[in-house]
Tab-separated table of C-alpha atoms (C1' of nucleotides) in Angstrom:
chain	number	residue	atom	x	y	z
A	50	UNK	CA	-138.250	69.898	-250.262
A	51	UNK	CA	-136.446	72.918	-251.255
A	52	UNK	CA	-136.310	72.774	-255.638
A	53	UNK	CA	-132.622	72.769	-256.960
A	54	UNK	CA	-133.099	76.402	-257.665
A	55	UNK	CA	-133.305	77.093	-253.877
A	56	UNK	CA	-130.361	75.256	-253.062
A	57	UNK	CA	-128.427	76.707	-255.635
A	58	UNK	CA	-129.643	80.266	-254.537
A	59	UNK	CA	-128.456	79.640	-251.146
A	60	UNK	CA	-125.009	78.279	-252.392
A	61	UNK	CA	-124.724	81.648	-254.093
A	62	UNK	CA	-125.850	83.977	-251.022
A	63	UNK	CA	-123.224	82.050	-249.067
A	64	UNK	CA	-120.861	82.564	-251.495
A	65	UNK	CA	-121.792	86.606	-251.544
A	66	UNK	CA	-121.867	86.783	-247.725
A	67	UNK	CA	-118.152	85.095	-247.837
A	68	UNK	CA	-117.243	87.814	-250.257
A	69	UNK	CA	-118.966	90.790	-248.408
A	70	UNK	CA	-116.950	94.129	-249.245
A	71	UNK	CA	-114.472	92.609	-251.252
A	72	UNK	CA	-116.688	94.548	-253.956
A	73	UNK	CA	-118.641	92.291	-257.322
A	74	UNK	CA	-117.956	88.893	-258.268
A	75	UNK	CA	-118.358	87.577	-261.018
A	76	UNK	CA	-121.288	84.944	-261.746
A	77	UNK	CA	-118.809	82.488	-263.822
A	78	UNK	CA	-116.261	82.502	-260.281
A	79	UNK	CA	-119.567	81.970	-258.335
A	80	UNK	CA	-119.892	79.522	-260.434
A	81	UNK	CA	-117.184	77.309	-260.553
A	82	UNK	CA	-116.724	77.163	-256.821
A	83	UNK	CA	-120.197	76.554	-255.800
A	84	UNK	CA	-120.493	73.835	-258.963
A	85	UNK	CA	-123.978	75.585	-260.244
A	86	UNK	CA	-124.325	75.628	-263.781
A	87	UNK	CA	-123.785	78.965	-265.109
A	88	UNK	CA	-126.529	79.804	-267.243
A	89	UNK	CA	-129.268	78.885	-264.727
A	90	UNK	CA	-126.873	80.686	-262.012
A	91	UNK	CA	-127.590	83.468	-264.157
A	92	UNK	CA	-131.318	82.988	-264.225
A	93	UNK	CA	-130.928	82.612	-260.556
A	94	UNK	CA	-129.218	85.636	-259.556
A	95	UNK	CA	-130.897	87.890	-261.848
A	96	UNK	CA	-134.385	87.273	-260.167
A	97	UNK	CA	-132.655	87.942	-256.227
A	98	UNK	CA	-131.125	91.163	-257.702
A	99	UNK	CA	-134.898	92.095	-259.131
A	100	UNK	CA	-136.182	91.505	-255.770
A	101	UNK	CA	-133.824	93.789	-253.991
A	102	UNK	CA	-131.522	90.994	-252.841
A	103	UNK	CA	-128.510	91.356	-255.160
A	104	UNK	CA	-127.182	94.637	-256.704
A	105	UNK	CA	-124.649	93.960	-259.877
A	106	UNK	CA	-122.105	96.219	-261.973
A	107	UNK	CA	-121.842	95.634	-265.727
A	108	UNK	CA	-118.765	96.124	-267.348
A	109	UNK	CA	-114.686	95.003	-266.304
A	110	UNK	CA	-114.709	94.666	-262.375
A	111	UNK	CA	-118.055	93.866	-262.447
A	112	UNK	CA	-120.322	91.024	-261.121
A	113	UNK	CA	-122.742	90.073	-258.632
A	114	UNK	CA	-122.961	91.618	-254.832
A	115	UNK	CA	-125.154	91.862	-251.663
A	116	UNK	CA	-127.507	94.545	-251.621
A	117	UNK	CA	-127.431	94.614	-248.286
A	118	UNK	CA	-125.424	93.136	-245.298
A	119	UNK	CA	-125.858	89.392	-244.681
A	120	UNK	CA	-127.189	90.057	-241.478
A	121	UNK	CA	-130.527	91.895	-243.022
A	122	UNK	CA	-131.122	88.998	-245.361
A	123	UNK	CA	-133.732	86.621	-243.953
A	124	UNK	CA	-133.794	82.743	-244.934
A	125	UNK	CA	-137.569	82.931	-244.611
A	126	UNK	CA	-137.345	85.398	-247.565
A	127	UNK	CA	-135.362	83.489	-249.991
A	128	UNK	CA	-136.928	80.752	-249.602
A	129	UNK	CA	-140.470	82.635	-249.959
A	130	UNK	CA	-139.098	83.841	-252.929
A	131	UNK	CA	-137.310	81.464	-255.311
A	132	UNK	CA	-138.930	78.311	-253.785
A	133	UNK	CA	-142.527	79.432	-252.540
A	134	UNK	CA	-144.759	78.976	-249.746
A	135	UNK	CA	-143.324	77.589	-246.297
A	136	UNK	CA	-146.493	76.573	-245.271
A	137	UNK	CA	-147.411	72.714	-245.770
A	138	UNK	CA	-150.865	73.842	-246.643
A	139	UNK	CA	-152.262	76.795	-248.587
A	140	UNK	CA	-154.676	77.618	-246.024
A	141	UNK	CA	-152.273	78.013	-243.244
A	142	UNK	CA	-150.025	80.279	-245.474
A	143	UNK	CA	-149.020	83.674	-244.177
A	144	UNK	CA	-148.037	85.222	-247.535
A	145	UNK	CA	-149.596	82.883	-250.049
A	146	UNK	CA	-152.620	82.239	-248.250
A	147	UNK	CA	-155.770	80.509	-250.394
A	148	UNK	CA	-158.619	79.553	-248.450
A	149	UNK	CA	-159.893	75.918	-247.984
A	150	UNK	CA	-162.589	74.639	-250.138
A	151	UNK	CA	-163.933	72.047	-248.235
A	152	UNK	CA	-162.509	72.244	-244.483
A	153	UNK	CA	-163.907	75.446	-242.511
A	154	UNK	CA	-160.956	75.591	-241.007
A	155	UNK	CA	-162.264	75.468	-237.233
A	156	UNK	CA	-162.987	72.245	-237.457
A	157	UNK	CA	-160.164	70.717	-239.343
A	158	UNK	CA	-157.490	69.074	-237.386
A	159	UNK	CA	-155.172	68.808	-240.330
A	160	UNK	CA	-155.393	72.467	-240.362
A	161	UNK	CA	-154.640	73.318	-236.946
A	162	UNK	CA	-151.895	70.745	-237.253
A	163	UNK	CA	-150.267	72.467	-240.221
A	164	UNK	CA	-150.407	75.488	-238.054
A	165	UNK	CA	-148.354	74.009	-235.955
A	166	UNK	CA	-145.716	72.881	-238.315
A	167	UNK	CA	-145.534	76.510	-239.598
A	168	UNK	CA	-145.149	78.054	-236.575
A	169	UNK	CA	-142.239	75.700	-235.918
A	170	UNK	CA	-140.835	76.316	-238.973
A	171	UNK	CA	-140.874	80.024	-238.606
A	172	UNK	CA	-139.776	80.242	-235.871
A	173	UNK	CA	-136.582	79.071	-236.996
A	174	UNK	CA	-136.640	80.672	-241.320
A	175	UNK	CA	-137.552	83.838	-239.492
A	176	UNK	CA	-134.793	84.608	-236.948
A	177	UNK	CA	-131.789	83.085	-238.917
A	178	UNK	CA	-130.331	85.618	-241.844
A	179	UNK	CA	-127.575	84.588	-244.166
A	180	UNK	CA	-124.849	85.621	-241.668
A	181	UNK	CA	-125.453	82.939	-239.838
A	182	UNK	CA	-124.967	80.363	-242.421
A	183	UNK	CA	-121.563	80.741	-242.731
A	184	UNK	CA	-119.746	79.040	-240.414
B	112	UNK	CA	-145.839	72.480	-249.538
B	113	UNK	CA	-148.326	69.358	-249.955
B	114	UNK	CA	-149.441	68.632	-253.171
B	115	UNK	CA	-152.945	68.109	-253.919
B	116	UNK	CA	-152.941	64.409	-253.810
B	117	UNK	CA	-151.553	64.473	-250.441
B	118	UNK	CA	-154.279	66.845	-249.348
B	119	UNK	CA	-157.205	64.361	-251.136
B	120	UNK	CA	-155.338	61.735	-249.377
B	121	UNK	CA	-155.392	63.092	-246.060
B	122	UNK	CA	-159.625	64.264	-246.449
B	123	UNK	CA	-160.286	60.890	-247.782
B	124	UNK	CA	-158.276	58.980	-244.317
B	125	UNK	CA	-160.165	61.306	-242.051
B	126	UNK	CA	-163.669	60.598	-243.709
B	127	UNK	CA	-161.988	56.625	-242.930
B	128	UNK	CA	-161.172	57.433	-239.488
B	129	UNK	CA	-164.855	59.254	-238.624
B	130	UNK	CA	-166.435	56.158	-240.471
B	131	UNK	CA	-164.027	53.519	-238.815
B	132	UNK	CA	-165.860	50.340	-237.829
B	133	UNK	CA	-168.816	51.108	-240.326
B	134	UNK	CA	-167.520	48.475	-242.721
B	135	UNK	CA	-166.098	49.013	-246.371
B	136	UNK	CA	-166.876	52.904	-247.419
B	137	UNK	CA	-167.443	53.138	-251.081
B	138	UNK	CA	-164.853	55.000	-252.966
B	139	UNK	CA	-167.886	57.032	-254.745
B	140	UNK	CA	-168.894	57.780	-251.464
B	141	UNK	CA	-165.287	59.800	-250.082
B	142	UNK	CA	-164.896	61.247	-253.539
B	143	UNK	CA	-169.062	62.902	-253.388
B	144	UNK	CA	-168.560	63.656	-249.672
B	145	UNK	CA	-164.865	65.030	-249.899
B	146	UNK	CA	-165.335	66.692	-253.238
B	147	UNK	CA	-162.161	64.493	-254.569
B	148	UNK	CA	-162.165	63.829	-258.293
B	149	UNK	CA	-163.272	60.236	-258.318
B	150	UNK	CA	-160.889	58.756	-260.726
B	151	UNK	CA	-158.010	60.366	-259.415
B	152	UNK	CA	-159.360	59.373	-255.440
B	153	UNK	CA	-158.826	55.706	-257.005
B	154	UNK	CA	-155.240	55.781	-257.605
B	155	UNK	CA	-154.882	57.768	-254.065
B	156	UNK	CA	-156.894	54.812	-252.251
B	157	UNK	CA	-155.260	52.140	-254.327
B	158	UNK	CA	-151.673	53.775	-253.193
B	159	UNK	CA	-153.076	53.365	-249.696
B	160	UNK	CA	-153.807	50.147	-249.752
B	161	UNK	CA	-150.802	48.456	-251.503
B	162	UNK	CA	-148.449	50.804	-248.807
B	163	UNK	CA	-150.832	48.622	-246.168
B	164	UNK	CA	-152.909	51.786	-244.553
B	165	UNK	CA	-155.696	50.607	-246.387
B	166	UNK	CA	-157.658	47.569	-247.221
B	167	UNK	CA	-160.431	46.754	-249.632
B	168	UNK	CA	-163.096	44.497	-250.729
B	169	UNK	CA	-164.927	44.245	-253.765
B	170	UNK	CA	-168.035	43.205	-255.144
B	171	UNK	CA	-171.503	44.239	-253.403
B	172	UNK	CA	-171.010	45.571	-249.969
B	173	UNK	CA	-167.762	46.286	-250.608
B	174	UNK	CA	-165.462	49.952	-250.253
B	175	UNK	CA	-162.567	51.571	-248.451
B	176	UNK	CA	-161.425	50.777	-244.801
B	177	UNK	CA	-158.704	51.812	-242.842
B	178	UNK	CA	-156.284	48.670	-242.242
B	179	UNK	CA	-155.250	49.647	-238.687
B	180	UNK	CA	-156.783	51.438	-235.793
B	181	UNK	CA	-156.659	55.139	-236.734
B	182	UNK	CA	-154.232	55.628	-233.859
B	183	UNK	CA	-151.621	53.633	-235.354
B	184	UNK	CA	-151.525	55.711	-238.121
B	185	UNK	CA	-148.986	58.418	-238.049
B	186	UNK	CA	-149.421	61.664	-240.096
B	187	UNK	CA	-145.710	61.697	-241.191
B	188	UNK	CA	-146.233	58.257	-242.755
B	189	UNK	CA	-148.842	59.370	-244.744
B	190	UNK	CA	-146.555	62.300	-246.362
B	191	UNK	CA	-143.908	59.929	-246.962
B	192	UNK	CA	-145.673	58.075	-248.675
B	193	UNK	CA	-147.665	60.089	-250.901
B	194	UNK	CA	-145.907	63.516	-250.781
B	195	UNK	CA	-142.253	62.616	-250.200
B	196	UNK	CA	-139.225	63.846	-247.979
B	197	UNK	CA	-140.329	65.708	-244.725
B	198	UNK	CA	-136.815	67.766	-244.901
B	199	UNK	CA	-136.120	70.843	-247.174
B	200	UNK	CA	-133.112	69.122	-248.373
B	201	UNK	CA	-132.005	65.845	-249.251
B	202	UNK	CA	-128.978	65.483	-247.057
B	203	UNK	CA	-130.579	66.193	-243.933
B	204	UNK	CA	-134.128	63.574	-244.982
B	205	UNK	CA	-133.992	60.464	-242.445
B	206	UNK	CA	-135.460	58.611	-245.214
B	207	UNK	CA	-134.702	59.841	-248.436
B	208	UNK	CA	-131.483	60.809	-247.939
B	209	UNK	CA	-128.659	61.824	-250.742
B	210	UNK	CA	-125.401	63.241	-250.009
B	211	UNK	CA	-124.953	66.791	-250.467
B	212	UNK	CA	-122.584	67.252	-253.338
B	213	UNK	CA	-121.081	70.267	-252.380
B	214	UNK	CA	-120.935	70.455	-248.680
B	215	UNK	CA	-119.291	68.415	-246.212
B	216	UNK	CA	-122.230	68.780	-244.003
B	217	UNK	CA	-120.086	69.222	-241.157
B	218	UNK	CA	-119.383	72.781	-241.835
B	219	UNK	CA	-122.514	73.987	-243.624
B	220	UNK	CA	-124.674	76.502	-241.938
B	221	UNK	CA	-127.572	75.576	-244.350
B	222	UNK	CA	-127.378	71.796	-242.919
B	223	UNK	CA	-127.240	72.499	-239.413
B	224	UNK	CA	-130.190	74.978	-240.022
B	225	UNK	CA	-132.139	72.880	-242.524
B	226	UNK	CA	-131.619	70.117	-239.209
B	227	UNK	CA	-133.207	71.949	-237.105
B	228	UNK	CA	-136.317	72.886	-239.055
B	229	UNK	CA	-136.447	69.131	-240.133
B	230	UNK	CA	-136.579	67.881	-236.313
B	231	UNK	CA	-139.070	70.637	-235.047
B	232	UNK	CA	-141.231	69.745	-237.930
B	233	UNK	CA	-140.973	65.572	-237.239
B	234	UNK	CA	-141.845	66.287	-233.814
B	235	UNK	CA	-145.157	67.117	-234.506
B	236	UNK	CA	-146.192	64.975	-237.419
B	237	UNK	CA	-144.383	62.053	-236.102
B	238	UNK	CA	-146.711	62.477	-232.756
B	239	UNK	CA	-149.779	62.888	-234.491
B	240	UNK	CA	-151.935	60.011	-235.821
B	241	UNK	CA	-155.126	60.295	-238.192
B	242	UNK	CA	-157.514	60.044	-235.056
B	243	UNK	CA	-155.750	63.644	-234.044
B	244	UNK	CA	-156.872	64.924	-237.288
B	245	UNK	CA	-160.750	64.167	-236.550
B	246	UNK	CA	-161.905	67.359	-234.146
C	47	DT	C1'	-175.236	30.450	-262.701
C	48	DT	C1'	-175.998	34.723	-264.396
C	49	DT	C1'	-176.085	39.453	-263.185
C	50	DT	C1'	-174.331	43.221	-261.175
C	51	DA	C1'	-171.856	45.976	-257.921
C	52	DA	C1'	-167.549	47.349	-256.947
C	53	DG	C1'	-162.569	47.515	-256.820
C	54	DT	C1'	-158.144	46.864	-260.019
C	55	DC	C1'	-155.145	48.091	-263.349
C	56	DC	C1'	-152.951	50.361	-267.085
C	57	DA	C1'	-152.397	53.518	-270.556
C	58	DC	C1'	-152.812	58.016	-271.671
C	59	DC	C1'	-153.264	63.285	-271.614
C	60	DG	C1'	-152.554	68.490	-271.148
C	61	DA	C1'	-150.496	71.888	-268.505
C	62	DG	C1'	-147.101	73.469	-265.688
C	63	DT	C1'	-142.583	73.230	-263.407
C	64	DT	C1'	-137.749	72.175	-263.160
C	65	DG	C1'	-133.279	72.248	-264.658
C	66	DG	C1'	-130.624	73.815	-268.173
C	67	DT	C1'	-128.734	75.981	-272.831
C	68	DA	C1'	-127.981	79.405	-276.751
C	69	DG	C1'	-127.256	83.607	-278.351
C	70	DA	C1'	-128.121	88.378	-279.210
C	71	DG	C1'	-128.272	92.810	-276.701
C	72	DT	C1'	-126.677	96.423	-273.564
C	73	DA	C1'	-123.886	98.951	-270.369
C	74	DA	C1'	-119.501	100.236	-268.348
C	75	DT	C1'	-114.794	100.617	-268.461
C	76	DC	C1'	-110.170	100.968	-270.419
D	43	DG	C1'	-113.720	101.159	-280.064
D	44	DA	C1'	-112.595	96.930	-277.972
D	45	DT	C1'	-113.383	94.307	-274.183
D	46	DT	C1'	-115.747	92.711	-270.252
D	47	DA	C1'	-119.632	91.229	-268.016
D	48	DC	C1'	-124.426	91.462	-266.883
D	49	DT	C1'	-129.380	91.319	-269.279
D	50	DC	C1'	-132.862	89.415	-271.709
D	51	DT	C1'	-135.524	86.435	-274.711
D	52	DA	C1'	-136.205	82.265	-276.423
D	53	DC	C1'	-135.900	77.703	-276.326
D	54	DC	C1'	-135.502	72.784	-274.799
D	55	DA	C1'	-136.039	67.950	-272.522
D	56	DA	C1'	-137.658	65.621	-268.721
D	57	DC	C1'	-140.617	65.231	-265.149
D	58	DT	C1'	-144.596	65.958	-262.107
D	59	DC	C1'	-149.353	67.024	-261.237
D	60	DG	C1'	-153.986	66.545	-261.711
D	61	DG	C1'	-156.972	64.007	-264.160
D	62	DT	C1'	-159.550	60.644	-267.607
D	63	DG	C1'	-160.987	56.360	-270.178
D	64	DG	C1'	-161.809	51.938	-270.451
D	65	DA	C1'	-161.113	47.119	-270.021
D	66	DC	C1'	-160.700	43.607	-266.467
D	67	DT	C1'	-161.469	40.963	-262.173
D	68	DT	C1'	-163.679	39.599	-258.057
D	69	DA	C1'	-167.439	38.523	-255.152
D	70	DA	C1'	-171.988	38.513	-253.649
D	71	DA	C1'	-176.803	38.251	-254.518
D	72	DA	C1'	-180.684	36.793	-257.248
DNA sequence: TTTTAAGTCCACCGAGTTGGTAGAGTAATC
DNA sequence: GATTACTCTACCAACTCGGTGGACTTAAAA
């Protein structure tokens, strides 16, 4: 399951691919219209704008905006970011890969299983951006 | 991604399935063989057993044994039960399911994706059982 | 019938994560 | 310089995860 965090992050990213060129918004309108407690919105967006996500303006017509267009934005990488590994299984992870302590991993069918799963999984995180999540 | 006691939980069923028709297993025996902390491999088994997948006996000569054949066993009832939801979000989990608060889930993009991921992932680990898992 | 092997059960624990809040600080604009 | 709005640090309660300790019960064998 995606954490709260996740959900909330995509909420926002919606939000911010809505509001594409219509400049910054601010995290309190954010917000209110996507119901996210503010403080931990703040928390939220801060860390996407540290990873390259999100770019913000301080000051009076300020706020929170895209750093790039929707359409660049993976789902695979928010999720990899603010929620983790996609993988079911550490040792089938692409990016947080740890190896398997007591399965050799050519002989585990749980393994190549989980591969599976992944694959499916990707193939789906991996071609969709946040364009086309807005209906 | 699985937690650990879902991974101890699936080593310990496929040492179950491989020793299948040998009689009771002793729990001391899965946790040595498996690696699996023994105390914690107790409350795993005893999870097991009261959700039906296992069954016990005690006293000398007793153990561990699967309660079923191993191919009646589905994989996606075993992280049900001891991991949780299959889905990334709660108002797209066949089983676990919870409203999403604020989407109407007929127009969310997140939903229909989050849908899609959810039934590619099902149809594998609904189609497996724990004899798939022994190689 | 006593011993003993083995599962059962329950309480507890430390560390980490999740979800969330408070408030001071800093930068940009008017 | 006042205002606006993001930044940052610290903090918190509740929960989960991974794990332990120990008393209890059952059943079979001696």
């Amino acid at each position: 399951m995606l954490s709260k965090k996740s959900q909330y992050a995509f909420k926002a990213l919606t939000y911010l691919t809505e509001r594409f060129n219509d400049g910054p918004v601010l995290i309190s309108e954010i917000a209110k219209k996507k119901k996210i407690p503010l403080k931990f919105l703040e928390n939220i967006l801060l860390e996407l704008k540290k990873a390259g996500i999100l770019d913000s303006k301080k000051g009076k017509g300020g706020g929170y905006f895209l750093n790039k267009s929707p359409e660049k934005i993976k789902v695979a990488t928010v999720i990899r970011l603010i929620n983790g590994p996609i993988a079911m299984l550490p040792c089938v992870s692409l990016y947080f890969y740890e190896r398997c302590k007591n399965c050799n991993e050519k002989h585990c069918g749980l393994h190549d299983m989980m591969i599976e799963v992944r694959d499916a999984t990707l193939n789906i995180v991996e071609n969709r951006t946040l364009k086309d999540l807005i209906v």
